[in-house]
CSV table of C-alpha atoms in Angstrom, one decimal:
chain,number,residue,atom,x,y,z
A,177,UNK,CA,61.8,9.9,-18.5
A,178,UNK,CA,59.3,11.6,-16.9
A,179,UNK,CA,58.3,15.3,-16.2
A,180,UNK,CA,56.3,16.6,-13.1
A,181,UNK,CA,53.4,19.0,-13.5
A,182,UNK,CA,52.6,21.0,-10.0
A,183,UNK,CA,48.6,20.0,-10.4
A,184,UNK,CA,46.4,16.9,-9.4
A,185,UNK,CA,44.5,15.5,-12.3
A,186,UNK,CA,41.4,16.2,-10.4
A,187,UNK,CA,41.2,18.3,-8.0
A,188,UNK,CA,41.1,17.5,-4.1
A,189,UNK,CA,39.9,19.6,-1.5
A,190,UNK,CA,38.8,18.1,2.1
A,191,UNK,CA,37.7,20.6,4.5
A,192,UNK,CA,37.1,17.9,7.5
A,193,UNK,CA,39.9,15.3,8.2
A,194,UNK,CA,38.3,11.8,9.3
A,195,UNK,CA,41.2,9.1,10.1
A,196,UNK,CA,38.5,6.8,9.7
A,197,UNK,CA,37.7,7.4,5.9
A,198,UNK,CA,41.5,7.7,5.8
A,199,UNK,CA,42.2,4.3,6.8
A,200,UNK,CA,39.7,2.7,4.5
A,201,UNK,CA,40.8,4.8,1.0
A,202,UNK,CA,44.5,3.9,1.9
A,203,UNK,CA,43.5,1.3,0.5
A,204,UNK,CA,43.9,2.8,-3.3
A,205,UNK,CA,47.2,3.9,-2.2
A,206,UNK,CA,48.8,0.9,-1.3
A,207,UNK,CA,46.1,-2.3,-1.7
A,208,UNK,CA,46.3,-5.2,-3.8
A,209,UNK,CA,43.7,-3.2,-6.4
A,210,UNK,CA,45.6,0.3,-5.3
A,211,UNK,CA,46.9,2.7,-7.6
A,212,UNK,CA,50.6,2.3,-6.9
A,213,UNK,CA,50.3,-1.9,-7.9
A,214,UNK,CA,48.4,-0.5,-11.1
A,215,UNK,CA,51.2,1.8,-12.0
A,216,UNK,CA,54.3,-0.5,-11.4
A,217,UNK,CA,52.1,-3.0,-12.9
A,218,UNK,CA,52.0,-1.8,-16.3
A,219,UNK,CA,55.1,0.2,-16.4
A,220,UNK,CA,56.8,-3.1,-15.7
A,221,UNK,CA,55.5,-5.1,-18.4
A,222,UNK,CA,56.0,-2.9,-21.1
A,223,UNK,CA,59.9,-3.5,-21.7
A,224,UNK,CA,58.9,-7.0,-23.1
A,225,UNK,CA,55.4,-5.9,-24.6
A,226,UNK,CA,56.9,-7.1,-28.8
A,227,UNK,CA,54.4,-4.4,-29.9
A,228,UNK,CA,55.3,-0.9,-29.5
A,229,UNK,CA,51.1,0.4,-30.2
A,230,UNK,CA,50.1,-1.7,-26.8
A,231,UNK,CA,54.0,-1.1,-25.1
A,232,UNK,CA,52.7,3.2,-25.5
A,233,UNK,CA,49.4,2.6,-24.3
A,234,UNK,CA,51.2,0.5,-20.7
A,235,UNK,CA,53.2,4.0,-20.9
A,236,UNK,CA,50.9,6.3,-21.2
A,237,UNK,CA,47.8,4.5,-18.4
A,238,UNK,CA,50.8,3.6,-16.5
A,239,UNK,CA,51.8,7.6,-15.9
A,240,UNK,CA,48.1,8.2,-16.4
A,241,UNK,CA,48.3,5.7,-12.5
A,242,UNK,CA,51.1,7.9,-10.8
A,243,UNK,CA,48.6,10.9,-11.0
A,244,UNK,CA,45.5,8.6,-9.5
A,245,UNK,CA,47.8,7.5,-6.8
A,246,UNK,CA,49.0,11.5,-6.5
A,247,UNK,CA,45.6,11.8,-6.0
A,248,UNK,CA,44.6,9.1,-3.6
A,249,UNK,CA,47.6,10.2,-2.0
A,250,UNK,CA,46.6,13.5,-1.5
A,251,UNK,CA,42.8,12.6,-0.7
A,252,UNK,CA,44.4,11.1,2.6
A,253,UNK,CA,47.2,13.4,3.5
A,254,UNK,CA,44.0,15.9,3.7
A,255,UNK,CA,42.0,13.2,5.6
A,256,UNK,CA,44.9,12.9,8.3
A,257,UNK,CA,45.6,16.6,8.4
A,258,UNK,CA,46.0,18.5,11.9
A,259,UNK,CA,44.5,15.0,13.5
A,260,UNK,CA,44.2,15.8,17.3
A,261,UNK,CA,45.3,12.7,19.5
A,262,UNK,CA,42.0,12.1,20.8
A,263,UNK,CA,40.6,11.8,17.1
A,264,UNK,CA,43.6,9.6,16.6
A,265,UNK,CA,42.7,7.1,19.9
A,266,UNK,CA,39.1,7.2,19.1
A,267,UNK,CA,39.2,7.0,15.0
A,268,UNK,CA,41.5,3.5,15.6
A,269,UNK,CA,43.9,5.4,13.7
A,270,UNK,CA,46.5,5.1,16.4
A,271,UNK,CA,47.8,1.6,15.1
A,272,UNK,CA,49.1,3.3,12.4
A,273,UNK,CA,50.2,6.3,13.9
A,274,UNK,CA,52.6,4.3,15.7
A,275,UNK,CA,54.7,3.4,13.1
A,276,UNK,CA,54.1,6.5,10.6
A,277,UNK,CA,53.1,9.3,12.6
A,278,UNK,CA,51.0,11.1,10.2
A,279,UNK,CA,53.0,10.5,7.2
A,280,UNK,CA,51.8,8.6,4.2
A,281,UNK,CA,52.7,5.0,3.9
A,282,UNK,CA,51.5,2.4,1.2
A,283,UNK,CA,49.4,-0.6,2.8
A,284,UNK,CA,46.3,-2.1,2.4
A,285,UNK,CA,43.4,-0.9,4.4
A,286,UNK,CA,43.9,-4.3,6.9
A,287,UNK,CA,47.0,-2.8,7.5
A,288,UNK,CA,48.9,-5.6,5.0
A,289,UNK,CA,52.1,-3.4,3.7
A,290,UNK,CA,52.2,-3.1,-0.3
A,291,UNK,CA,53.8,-5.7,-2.0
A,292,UNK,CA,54.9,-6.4,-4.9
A,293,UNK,CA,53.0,-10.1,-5.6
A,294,UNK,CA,49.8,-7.6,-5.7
A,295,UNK,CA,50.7,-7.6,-9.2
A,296,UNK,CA,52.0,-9.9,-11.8
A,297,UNK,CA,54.9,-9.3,-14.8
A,298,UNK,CA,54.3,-12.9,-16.9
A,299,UNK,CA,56.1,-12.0,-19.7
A,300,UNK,CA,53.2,-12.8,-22.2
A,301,UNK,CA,51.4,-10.5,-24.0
A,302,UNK,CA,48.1,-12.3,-23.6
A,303,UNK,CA,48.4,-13.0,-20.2
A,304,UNK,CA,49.4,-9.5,-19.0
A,305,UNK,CA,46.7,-7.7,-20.8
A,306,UNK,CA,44.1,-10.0,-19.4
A,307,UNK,CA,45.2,-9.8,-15.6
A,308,UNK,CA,45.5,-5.4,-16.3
A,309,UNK,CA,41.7,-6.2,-17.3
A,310,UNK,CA,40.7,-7.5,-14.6
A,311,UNK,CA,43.2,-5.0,-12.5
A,312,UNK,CA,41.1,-2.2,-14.0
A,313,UNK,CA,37.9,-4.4,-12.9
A,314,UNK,CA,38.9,-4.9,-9.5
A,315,UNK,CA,40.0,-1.2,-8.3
A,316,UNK,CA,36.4,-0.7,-10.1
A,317,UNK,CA,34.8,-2.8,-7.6
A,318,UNK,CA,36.8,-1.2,-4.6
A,319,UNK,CA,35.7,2.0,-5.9
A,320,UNK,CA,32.6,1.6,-5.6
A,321,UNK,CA,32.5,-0.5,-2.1
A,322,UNK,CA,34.5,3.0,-1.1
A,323,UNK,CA,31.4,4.6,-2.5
A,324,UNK,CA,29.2,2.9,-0.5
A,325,UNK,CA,31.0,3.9,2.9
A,326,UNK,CA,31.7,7.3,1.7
A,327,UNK,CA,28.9,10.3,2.3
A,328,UNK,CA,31.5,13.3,2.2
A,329,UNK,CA,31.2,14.9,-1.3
A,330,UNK,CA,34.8,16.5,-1.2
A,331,UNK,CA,35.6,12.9,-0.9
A,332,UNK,CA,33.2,11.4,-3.3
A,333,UNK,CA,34.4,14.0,-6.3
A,334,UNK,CA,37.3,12.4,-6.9
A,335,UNK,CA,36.6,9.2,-6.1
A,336,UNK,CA,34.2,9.0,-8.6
A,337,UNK,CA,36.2,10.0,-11.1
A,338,UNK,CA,39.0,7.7,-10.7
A,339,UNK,CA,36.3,4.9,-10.5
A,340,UNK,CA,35.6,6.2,-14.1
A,341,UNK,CA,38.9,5.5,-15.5
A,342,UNK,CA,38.6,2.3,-14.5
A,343,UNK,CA,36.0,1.8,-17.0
A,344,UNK,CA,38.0,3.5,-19.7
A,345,UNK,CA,41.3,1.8,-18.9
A,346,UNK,CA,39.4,-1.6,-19.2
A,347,UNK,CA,38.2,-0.7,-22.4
A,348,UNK,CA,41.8,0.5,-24.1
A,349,UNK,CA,43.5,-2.5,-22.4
A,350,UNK,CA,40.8,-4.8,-24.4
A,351,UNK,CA,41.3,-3.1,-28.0
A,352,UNK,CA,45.3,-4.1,-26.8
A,353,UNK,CA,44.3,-7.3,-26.2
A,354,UNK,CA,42.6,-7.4,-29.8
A,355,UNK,CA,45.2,-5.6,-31.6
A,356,UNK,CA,48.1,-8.4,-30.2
A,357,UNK,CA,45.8,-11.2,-31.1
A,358,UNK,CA,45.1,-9.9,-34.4
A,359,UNK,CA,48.8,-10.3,-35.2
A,360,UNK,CA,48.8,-13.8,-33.6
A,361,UNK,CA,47.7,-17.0,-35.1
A,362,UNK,CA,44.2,-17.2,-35.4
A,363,UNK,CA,43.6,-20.1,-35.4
A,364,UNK,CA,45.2,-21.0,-32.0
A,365,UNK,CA,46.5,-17.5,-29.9
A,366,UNK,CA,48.2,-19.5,-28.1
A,367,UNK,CA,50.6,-21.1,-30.2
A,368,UNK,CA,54.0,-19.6,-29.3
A,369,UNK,CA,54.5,-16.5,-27.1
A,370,UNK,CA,55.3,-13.6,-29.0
A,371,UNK,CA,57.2,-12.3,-25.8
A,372,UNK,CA,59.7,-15.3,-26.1
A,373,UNK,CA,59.5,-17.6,-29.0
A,374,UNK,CA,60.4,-16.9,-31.8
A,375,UNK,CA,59.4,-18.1,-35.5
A,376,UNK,CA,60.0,-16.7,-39.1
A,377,UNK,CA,56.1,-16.8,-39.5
A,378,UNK,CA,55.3,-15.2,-36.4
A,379,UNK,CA,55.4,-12.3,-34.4
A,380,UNK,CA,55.6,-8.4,-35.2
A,381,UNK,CA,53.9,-8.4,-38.7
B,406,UNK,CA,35.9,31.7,-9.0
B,407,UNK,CA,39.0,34.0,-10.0
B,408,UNK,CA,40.8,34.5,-13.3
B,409,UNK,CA,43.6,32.5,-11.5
B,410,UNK,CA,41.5,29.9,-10.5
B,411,UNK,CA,39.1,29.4,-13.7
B,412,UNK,CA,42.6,29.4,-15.3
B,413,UNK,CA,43.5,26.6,-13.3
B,414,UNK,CA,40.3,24.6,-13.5
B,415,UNK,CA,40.7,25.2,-17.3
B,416,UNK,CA,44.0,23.4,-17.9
B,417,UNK,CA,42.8,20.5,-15.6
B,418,UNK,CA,39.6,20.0,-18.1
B,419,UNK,CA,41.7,19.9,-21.1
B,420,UNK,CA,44.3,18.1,-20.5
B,421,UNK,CA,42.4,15.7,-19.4
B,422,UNK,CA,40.6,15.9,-22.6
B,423,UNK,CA,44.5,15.3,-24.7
B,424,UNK,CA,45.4,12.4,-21.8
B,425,UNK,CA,42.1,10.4,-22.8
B,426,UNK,CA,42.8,11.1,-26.8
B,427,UNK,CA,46.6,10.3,-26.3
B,428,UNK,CA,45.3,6.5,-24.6
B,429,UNK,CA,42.4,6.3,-27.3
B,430,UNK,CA,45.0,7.2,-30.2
B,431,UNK,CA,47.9,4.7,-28.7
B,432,UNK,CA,45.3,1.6,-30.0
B,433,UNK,CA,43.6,3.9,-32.7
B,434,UNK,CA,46.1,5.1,-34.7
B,435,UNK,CA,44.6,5.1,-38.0
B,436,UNK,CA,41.9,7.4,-36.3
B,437,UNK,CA,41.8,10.4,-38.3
B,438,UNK,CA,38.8,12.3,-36.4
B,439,UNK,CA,40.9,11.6,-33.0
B,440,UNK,CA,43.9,13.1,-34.2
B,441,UNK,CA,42.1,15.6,-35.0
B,442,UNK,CA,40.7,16.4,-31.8
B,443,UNK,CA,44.3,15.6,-30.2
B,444,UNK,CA,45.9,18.4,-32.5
B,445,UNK,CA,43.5,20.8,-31.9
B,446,UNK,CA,43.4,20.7,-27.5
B,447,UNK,CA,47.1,19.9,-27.3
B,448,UNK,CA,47.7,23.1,-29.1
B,449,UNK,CA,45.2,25.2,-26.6
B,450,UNK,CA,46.7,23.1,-23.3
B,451,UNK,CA,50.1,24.4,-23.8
B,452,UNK,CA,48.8,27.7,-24.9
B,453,UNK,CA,47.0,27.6,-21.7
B,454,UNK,CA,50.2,26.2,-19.1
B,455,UNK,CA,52.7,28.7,-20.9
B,456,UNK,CA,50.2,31.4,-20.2
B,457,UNK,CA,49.2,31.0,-16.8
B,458,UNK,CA,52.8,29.9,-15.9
B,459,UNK,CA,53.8,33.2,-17.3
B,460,UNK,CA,51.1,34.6,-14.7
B,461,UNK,CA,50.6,33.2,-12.1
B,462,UNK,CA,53.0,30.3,-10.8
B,463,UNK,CA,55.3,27.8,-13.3
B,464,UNK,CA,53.1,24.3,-13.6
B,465,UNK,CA,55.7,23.0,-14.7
B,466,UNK,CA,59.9,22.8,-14.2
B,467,UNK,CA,60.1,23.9,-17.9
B,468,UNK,CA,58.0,26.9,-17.8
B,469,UNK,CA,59.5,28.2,-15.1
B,470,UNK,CA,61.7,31.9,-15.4
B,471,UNK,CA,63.8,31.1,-12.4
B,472,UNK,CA,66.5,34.2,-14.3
B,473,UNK,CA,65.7,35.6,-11.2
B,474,UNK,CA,64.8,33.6,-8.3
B,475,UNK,CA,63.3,30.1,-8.2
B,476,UNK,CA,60.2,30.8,-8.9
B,477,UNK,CA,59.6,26.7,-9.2
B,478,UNK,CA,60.4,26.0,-5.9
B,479,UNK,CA,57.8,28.6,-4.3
B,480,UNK,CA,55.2,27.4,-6.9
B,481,UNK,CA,52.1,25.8,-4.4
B,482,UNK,CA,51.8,22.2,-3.7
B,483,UNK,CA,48.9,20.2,-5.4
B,484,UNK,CA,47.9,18.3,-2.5
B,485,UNK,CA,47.7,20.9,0.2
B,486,UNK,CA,43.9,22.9,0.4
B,487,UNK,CA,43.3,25.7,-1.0
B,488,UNK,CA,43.4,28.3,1.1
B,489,UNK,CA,40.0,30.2,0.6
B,490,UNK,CA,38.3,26.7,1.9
B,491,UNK,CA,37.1,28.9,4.9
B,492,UNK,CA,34.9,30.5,2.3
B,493,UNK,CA,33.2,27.3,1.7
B,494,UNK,CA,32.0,26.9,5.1
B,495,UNK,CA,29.8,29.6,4.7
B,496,UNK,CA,28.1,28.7,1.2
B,497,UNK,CA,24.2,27.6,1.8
B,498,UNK,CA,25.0,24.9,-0.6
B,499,UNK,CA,27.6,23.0,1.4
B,500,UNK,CA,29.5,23.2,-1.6
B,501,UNK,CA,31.6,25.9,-3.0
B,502,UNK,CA,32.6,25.8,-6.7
B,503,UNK,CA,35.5,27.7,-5.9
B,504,UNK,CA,37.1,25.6,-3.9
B,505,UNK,CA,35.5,22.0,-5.5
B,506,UNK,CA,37.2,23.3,-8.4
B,507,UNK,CA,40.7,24.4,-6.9
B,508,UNK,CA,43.9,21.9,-6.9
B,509,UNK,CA,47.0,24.0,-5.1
B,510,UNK,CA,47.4,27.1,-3.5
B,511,UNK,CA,44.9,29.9,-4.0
């Protein structure tokens, strides 16, 4: 279940549109680091997350990601806004414009349409929590290669900010990671998957 | 800024302060100061979206009065500018904090 609140977790407020700037952020939207692979990413894996702490905290980032990709989202509806055609032809935005017009459409920034084997569901705790680590890592890192091509402040704001829950998403995904393996065998983590096997010894304790 | 607008701004900063103690708590349970901190800004957020709901526009579906009209439906959209961004364009700064700080309709 999930409830809708008419407000952006940060605020967004462009007062130039540039296509071009557009067609690199799209990338958050619909990328292989985007927001919209981090959210289905973790609100996936949660149904067969065995312990209900680290199964809240895929909840809670994963609806924490539908606002960052409401935000994204809105970063480049703003962008796009009244576009004229010539800023269309001469921004390169016209490839896209062909097929979407100015509406919003998840795909990388090379024009590569989401998809789904962006992210993975293993079905092990161990291995999911490490690849949403390094999910966190890598929107991180596209973050701050936006920030490197990005001078407009309006755009910059929020940019930053999201960059900065990368960080902290990193972090809580890691005390997950610690709190599943301190229920696991110590002496080898790896010994049976706590998604799938099960043992009398083992497991939620 | 506005009353409206400060309002706004203000519900934005803490709730962002309860969705960072709600992530913190979900693998810090036993954290007694956290909790603490959670009780006390979840109780001012809500204070803060039932009032300016009652004010202003519903932020929500559930704290909407639609006994009259549907007030949720004319409520602004989050991603569309805010209005007064004209205003901005004329700050020395470059930067307004009005508007910087604005999500919605003015």
């Amino acid at each position: 279940m999930w409830s809708y609140e008419k407000r952006l977790q940060f605020p967004v407020n462009i007062k130039e549109p540039d296509a071009k700037l557009a067609q690199i952020i799209i990338s958050q939207f619909g990328g292989p680091d985007g927001e919209l692979s981090a959210s289905m990413r973790y609100l996936s894996q949660r149904y067969t997350m065995p312990y209900k702490e680290v199964a809240g905290l895929l909840t809670d980032i994963g609806t924490e990601e539908l606002a960052h990709m409401e935000i994204i989202s809105a970063i480049i509806y703003q962008l796009t806004k009244n576009l004229s055609m010539e800023e269309i032809k001469e921004s390169g935005f016209d490839k896209y414009y062909v097929d979407h017009t100015l509406g919003l459409w998840p795909q990388a920034a090379g024009g590569i349409p989401f998809n789904t084997c962006e992210f993975q569901v293993k079905g092990d705790a161990i291995t999911d929590l490490t690849e949403d680590m390094a999910a966190e890592q890598k929107a991180r890192s596209t973050y701050d290669n936006i920030l490197r091509l990005v001078k407009n402040p309006d755009v910059c704001a929020p940019i930053r900010f999201l960059r900065e829950r990368e960080i902290v998403h990193f972090q809580r995904f890691g005390e997950g990671l610690r709190l599943v393996q301190e229920k696991l065998d110590s002496k080898n983590f790896y010994a049976f998957n706590p998604e799938f096997d099960k043992c009398k010894d083992c497991g939620d304790k | 800024m506005t009353e409206k607008e400060q309002m706004f701004y203000d519900i934005g900063i803490v709730d962002f302060v309860v969705v960072e103690l709600t992530e913190f708590l979900d693998v810090h349970p036993d954290c007694a100061e956290a909790l603490e901190y959670f009780k006390h800004y979840s109780k001012i957020r809500n204070q803060m979206v039932e009032e300016f709901s009652q004010k202003y526009f519903p932020i929500s579906v559930n704290h909407a009065d639609c006994s009259k009209e549907w007030t949720w439906g004319a409520a602004p959209l989050p991603w569309e500018n805010c209005p007064c961004a004209a205003d901005v364009l004329q700050d020395k700064s470059g930067s307004c904090e009005t508007c910087k700080m604005r999500e919605g309709g003015c």
